[in-house]
Tab-separated table of C-alpha atoms in Angstrom:
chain	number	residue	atom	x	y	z
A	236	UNK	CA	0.000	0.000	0.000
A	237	UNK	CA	1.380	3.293	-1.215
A	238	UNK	CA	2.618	5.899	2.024
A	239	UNK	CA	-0.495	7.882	0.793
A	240	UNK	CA	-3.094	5.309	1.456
A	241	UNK	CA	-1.264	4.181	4.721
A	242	UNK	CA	-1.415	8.000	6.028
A	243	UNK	CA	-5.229	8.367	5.225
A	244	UNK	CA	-5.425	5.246	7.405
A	245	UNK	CA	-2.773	6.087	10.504
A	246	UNK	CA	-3.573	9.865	11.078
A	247	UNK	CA	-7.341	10.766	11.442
A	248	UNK	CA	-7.679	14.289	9.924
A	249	UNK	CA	-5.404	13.902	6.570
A	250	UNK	CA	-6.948	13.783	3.261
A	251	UNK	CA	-6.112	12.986	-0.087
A	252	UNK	CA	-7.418	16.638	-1.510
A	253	UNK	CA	-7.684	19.733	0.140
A	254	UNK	CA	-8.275	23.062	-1.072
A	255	UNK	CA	-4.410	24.229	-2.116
A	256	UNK	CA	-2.739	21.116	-2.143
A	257	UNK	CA	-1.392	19.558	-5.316
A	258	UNK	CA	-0.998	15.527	-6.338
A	259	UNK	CA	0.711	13.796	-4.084
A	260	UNK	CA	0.547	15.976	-0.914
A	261	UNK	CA	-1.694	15.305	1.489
A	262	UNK	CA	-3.984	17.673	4.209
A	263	UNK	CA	-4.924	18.268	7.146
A	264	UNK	CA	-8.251	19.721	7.517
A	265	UNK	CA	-7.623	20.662	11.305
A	266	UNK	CA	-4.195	22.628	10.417
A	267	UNK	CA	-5.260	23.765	7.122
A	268	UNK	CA	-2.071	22.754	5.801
A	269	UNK	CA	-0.244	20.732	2.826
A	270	UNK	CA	2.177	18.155	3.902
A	271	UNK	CA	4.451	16.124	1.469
A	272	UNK	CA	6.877	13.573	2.716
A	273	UNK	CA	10.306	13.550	0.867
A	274	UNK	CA	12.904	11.134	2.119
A	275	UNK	CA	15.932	9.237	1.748
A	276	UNK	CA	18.045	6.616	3.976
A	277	UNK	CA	21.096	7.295	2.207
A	278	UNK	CA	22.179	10.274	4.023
A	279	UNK	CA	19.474	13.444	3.215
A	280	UNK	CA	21.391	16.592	4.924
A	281	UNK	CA	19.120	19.442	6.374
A	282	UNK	CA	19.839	21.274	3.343
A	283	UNK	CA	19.595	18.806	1.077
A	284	UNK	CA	16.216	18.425	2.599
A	285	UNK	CA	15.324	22.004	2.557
A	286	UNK	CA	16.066	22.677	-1.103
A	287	UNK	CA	13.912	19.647	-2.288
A	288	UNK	CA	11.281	21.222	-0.695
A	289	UNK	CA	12.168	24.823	-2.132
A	290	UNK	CA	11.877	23.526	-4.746
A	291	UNK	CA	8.306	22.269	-4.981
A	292	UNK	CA	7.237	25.658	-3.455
A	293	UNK	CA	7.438	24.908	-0.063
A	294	UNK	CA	9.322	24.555	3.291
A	295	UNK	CA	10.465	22.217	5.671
A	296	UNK	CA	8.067	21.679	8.307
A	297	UNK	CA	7.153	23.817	10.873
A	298	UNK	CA	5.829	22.634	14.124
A	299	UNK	CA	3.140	25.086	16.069
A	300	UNK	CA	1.509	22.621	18.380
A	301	UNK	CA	1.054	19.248	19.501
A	302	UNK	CA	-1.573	18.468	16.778
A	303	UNK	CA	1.029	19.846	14.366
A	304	UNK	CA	3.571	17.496	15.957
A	305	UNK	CA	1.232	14.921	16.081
A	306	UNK	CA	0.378	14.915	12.503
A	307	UNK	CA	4.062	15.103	11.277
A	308	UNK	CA	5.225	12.481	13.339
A	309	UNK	CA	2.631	10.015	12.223
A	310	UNK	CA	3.612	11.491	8.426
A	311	UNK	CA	7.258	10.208	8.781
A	312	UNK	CA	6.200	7.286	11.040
A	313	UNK	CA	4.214	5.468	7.966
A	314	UNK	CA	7.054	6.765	5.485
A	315	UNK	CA	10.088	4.785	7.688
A	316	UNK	CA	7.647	1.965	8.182
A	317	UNK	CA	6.951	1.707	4.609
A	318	UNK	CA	10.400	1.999	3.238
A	319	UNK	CA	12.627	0.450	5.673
A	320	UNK	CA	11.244	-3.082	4.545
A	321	UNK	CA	14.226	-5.177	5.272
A	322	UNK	CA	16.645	-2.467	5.757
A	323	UNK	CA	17.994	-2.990	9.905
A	324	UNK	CA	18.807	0.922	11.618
A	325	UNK	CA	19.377	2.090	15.392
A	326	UNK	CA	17.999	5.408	14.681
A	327	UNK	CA	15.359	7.089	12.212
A	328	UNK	CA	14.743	10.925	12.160
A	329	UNK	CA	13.303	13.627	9.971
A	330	UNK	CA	14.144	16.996	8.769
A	331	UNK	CA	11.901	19.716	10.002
A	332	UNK	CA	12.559	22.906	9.353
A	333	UNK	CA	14.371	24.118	12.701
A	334	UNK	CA	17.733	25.815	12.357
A	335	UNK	CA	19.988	27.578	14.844
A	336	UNK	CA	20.443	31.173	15.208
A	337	UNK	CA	22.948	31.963	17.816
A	338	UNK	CA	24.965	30.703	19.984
A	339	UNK	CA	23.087	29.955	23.006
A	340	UNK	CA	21.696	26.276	23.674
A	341	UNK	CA	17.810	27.545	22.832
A	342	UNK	CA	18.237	29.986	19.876
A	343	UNK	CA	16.790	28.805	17.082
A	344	UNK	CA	13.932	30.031	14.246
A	345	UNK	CA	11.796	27.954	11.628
A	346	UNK	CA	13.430	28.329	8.066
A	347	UNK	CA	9.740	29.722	6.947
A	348	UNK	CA	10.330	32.964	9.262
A	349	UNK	CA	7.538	31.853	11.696
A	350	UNK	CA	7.667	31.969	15.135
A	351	UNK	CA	9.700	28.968	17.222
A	352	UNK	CA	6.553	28.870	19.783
A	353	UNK	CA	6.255	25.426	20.243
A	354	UNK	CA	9.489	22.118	20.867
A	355	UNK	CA	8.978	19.089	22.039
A	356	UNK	CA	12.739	18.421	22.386
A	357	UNK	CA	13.961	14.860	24.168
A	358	UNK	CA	15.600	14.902	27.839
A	359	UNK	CA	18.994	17.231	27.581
A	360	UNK	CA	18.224	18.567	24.164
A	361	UNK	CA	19.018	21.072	22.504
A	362	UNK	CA	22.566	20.249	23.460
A	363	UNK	CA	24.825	21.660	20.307
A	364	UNK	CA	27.192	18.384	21.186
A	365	UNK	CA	30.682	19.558	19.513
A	366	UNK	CA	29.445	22.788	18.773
A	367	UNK	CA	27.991	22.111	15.432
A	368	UNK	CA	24.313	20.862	15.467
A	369	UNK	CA	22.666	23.574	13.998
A	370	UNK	CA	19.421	21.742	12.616
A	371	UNK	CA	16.287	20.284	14.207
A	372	UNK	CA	15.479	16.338	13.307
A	373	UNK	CA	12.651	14.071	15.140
A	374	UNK	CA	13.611	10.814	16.161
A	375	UNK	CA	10.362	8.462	14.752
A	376	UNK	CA	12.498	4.847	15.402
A	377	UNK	CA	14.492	3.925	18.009
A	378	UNK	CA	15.804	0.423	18.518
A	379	UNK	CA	16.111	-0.356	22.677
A	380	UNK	CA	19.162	-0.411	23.544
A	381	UNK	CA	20.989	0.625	20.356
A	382	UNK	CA	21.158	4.799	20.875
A	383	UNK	CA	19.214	5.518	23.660
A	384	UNK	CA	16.366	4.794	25.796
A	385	UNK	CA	13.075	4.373	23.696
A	386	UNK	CA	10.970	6.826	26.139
A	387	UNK	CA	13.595	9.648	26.043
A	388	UNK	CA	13.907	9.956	22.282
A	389	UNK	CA	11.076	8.413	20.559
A	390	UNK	CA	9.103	11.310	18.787
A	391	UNK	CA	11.197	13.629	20.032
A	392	UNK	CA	13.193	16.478	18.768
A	393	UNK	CA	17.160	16.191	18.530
A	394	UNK	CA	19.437	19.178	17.347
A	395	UNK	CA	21.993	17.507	14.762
């Protein structure tokens, strides 16, 4: 089943059609808001990431509230459970569109210019470990034991 049709099924408010979005996105009539799902296991940098969706006309995701959360995270959920078929990982995560600012453990800004009002980072994040992780991923598939705790990263936001 196609990550479309598994997405209409996992997350209750998505749709196939909504009023502005184009083939293959997918929206949320709660958030009034397109989502499209772009991935890769072979390494996909934030920018990388960012200019594929520049490209289409849009941005990496912005997160303004739990639902918000909620609805990306199921998003990328159905898209690692689709395509990892077979392939074994400690660790699955997904771009959204966070990026640092300054130099202080909490600045950041979305890419889109909108406000940074709402994280849902995991225990001791943001951290800026080596003094270079200037991006915002969510962890959506942890193996126990093989990078941390389940409870304490799953779903949760990791500056990389």
């Amino acid at each position: 089943m196609a990550l479309r049709d598994q997405a209409l099924k996992k997350i209750g408010d998505i749709t196939a059609t909504g009023a502005s979005c184009d083939d293959e996105w997918l929206y949320s009539s709660k958030l009034k808001s397109c989502y499209k799902l772009i991935g890769d296991f072979n390494g996909f940098t934030w920018e990388t990431a960012r200019n594929d969706c520049m490209s289409l006309g849009s941005d990496l995701a912005s997160i303004h509230s739990a639902e918000e959360h909620r609805v990306v995270v199921g998003l990328a959920d159905t898209y690692v459970q689709l395509m990892a078929d077979g392939v074994m990982f400690t660790k699955a995560a997904t771009w959204i569109g966070g990026r640092r600012t300054g130099p202080n453990r909490t600045d950041f800004a979305w890419s889109n210019g909108s406000p940074f009002d709402f994280t849902n980072w995991a225990g001791g994040q943001p951290d800026n470990y080596g003094g270079d992780q200037n991006y915002v991923q969510i962890i959506t598939t942890v193996v126990p034991g093989h990078f941390a705790p389940t409870d304490v990263w799953l779903n949760r936001w990791d500056d990389t």
